[in-house]
XYZ file of N, CA and C in Angstrom:
261
model
N 160.401 107.732 166.976
C 159.032 108.161 167.101
C 158.741 109.369 166.209
N 159.704 110.299 166.168
C 159.554 111.481 165.328
C 159.480 111.087 163.859
N 160.245 110.064 163.484
C 160.232 109.587 162.096
C 158.867 109.029 161.723
N 158.278 108.325 162.670
C 156.950 107.742 162.437
C 155.907 108.849 162.270
N 155.978 109.878 163.131
C 155.041 111.003 163.051
C 155.231 111.740 161.719
N 156.470 111.891 161.276
C 156.758 112.546 160.002
C 156.152 111.760 158.827
N 156.271 110.423 158.913
C 155.696 109.585 157.845
C 154.174 109.725 157.802
N 153.551 109.758 158.991
C 152.096 109.894 159.055
C 151.675 111.261 158.516
N 152.408 112.336 158.887
C 152.091 113.674 158.386
C 152.249 113.734 156.867
N 153.320 113.113 156.369
C 153.546 113.092 154.923
C 152.407 112.354 154.216
N 151.963 111.257 154.792
C 150.847 110.494 154.214
C 149.554 111.309 154.257
N 149.343 112.021 155.363
C 148.143 112.863 155.482
C 148.185 113.980 154.444
N 149.321 114.635 154.285
C 149.445 115.705 153.307
C 149.260 115.176 151.886
N 149.788 114.011 151.608
C 149.632 113.400 150.292
C 148.162 113.083 150.014
N 147.493 112.537 151.037
C 146.079 112.205 150.881
C 145.249 113.476 150.712
N 145.555 114.532 151.479
C 144.836 115.796 151.343
C 145.064 116.407 149.961
N 146.286 116.320 149.460
C 146.590 116.846 148.135
C 145.806 116.068 147.068
N 145.775 114.748 147.221
C 145.016 113.910 146.290
C 143.521 114.248 146.374
N 142.991 114.443 147.568
C 141.589 114.803 147.760
C 141.282 116.161 147.142
N 142.202 117.120 147.288
C 142.001 118.439 146.694
C 141.973 118.344 145.167
N 142.862 117.525 144.616
C 142.880 117.326 143.157
C 141.563 116.718 142.682
N 141.072 115.723 143.403
C 139.803 115.094 143.034
C 138.646 116.083 143.152
N 138.635 116.893 144.178
C 137.580 117.908 144.337
C 137.618 118.919 143.200
N 138.831 119.311 142.777
C 138.940 120.237 141.652
C 138.404 119.601 140.362
N 138.715 118.335 140.158
C 138.233 117.638 138.957
C 136.706 117.523 138.974
N 136.143 117.262 140.137
C 134.690 117.162 140.255
C 134.044 118.516 140.006
N 134.681 119.592 140.418
C 134.122 120.931 140.237
C 134.003 121.278 138.750
N 134.878 120.736 137.916
C 134.847 121.023 136.490
C 134.080 119.967 135.683
N 133.437 119.058 136.352
C 132.690 118.012 135.647
C 131.405 118.584 135.055
N 131.006 118.030 133.931
C 129.779 118.444 133.254
C 128.918 117.207 133.065
N 127.657 117.361 133.379
C 126.708 116.273 133.171
C 125.776 116.694 132.041
N 125.701 115.865 131.014
C 124.798 116.129 129.893
C 123.676 115.112 129.942
N 122.470 115.597 129.839
C 121.301 114.736 129.878
C 120.449 115.045 128.653
N 120.162 114.016 127.883
C 119.334 114.169 126.693
C 118.120 113.277 126.853
N 116.944 113.858 126.692
C 115.700 113.097 126.822
C 115.044 112.990 125.452
N 114.487 111.824 125.176
C 113.776 111.592 123.922
C 112.362 111.144 124.240
N 111.438 111.604 123.436
C 110.051 111.184 123.575
C 109.634 110.561 122.254
N 109.263 109.278 122.257
C 108.830 108.668 121.000
C 107.495 109.257 120.548
N 107.451 109.662 119.301
C 106.236 110.238 118.747
C 105.511 109.176 117.928
N 104.209 109.090 118.067
C 103.475 108.087 117.280
C 103.482 108.471 115.797
N 103.739 107.482 114.973
C 103.748 107.697 113.534
C 102.364 107.369 112.972
N 101.850 108.218 112.083
C 100.546 107.903 111.488
C 100.662 106.658 110.605
N 99.714 105.756 110.752
C 99.707 104.524 109.973
C 98.654 104.661 108.882
N 99.049 104.517 107.619
C 98.046 104.635 106.552
C 97.067 103.470 106.616
N 95.833 103.728 106.202
C 94.809 102.692 106.241
C 95.098 101.598 105.228
N 95.529 101.985 104.046
C 95.866 101.010 103.010
C 97.394 100.948 102.893
N 97.934 99.775 102.664
C 99.393 99.700 102.530
C 99.870 100.451 101.288
N 101.026 101.064 101.416
C 101.602 101.814 100.306
C 102.265 100.812 99.368
N 101.852 100.845 98.108
C 102.389 99.918 97.123
C 103.484 100.642 96.347
N 104.654 100.046 96.293
C 105.775 100.684 95.626
C 105.664 100.534 94.107
N 106.429 101.331 93.419
C 106.445 101.287 91.964
C 106.940 99.933 91.472
N 107.983 99.412 92.115
C 108.561 98.136 91.683
C 107.554 97.004 91.832
N 106.825 96.969 92.942
C 105.856 95.888 93.125
C 104.703 96.018 92.129
N 104.307 97.253 91.809
C 103.257 97.439 90.794
C 103.748 97.016 89.420
N 105.022 97.289 89.112
C 105.597 96.897 87.832
C 105.651 95.375 87.713
N 106.098 94.703 88.764
C 106.153 93.239 88.754
C 104.750 92.667 88.597
N 103.788 93.250 89.296
C 102.405 92.769 89.191
C 101.862 92.956 87.773
N 102.219 94.063 87.103
C 101.729 94.278 85.737
C 102.360 93.282 84.767
N 103.651 92.949 84.951
C 104.259 91.914 84.120
C 103.570 90.573 84.336
N 103.280 90.267 85.580
C 102.599 88.999 85.879
C 101.204 88.976 85.250
N 100.483 90.099 85.340
C 99.149 90.181 84.743
C 99.222 90.027 83.223
N 100.213 90.651 82.584
C 100.387 90.521 81.135
C 100.704 89.083 80.742
N 101.583 88.437 81.510
C 101.919 87.037 81.228
C 100.681 86.153 81.393
N 99.895 86.403 82.409
C 98.668 85.629 82.619
C 97.703 85.829 81.452
N 97.609 87.051 80.941
C 96.738 87.334 79.802
C 97.197 86.575 78.555
N 98.495 86.601 78.280
C 99.023 85.889 77.108
C 98.768 84.389 77.226
N 99.049 83.810 78.372
C 98.814 82.367 78.534
C 97.331 82.042 78.448
N 96.476 82.904 78.981
C 95.037 82.666 78.887
C 94.570 82.708 77.437
N 95.104 83.661 76.645
C 94.743 83.729 75.226
C 95.199 82.482 74.472
N 96.421 82.023 74.750
C 96.909 80.821 74.085
C 96.081 79.596 74.462
N 95.726 79.476 75.697
C 94.896 78.354 76.138
C 93.504 78.459 75.515
N 92.974 79.672 75.424
C 91.677 79.879 74.778
C 91.729 79.510 73.305
N 92.810 79.874 72.609
C 92.961 79.518 71.193
C 93.046 78.005 71.035
N 93.739 77.359 71.961
C 93.843 75.901 71.889
C 92.482 75.261 72.153
N 91.665 75.892 72.967
C 90.360 75.313 73.284
C 89.368 75.483 72.124
N 89.519 76.541 71.322
C 88.539 76.772 70.246
C 89.099 76.445 68.869
N 90.177 75.677 68.775
C 90.787 75.388 67.476
C 89.826 74.699 66.503
N 88.922 73.836 66.990
C 88.022 73.249 65.991
C 87.128 74.302 65.317
N 86.668 75.285 66.108
C 85.812 76.327 65.530
C 86.590 77.186 64.535
N 87.865 77.464 64.872
C 88.705 78.231 63.938
C 88.943 77.454 62.661
N 89.145 76.157 62.771
C 89.362 75.325 61.590
C 88.114 75.274 60.725
N 86.944 75.101 61.361
C 85.693 75.080 60.615
C 85.382 76.442 59.998
N 85.690 77.505 60.734
C 85.448 78.854 60.206
C 86.354 79.125 59.015
N 87.607 78.696 59.113
C 88.526 78.879 57.984
C 88.113 78.052 56.779
N 87.623 76.846 56.996
C 87.181 75.987 55.900
C 85.882 76.526 55.275
N 85.054 77.121 56.124
C 83.780 77.658 55.629
C 83.983 78.923 54.828
N 85.014 79.625 55.062
C 85.238 80.852 54.339
C 85.668 80.513 52.967
C-alpha cells in the first residue's frame, strides 16, 4: 500500500513540475499583432499609356501611311502616266 501511495505522490510531483514548467513558458510568451488597413488607390481618369505601346502604335501608323501611299500611287497610275507623257 505504501508503494502505491509513493507512486501516486511521485506522479503528482511529476505532474506539478510539468505544470510549473508550462506556466513558466506561458509567462515568457509574446503575442505580436499586426493590423493592416487597405488604402484606396487613386484611379486615373484616362488609362496611362506606356512608352512601348506608344512606340508600337507609331510604327503601325507609319506602316499604314506607307501602304496607303503605295495603294494611292497604284490607284492614280494612269494620271501619272498621262502627266509624264504630257510633259
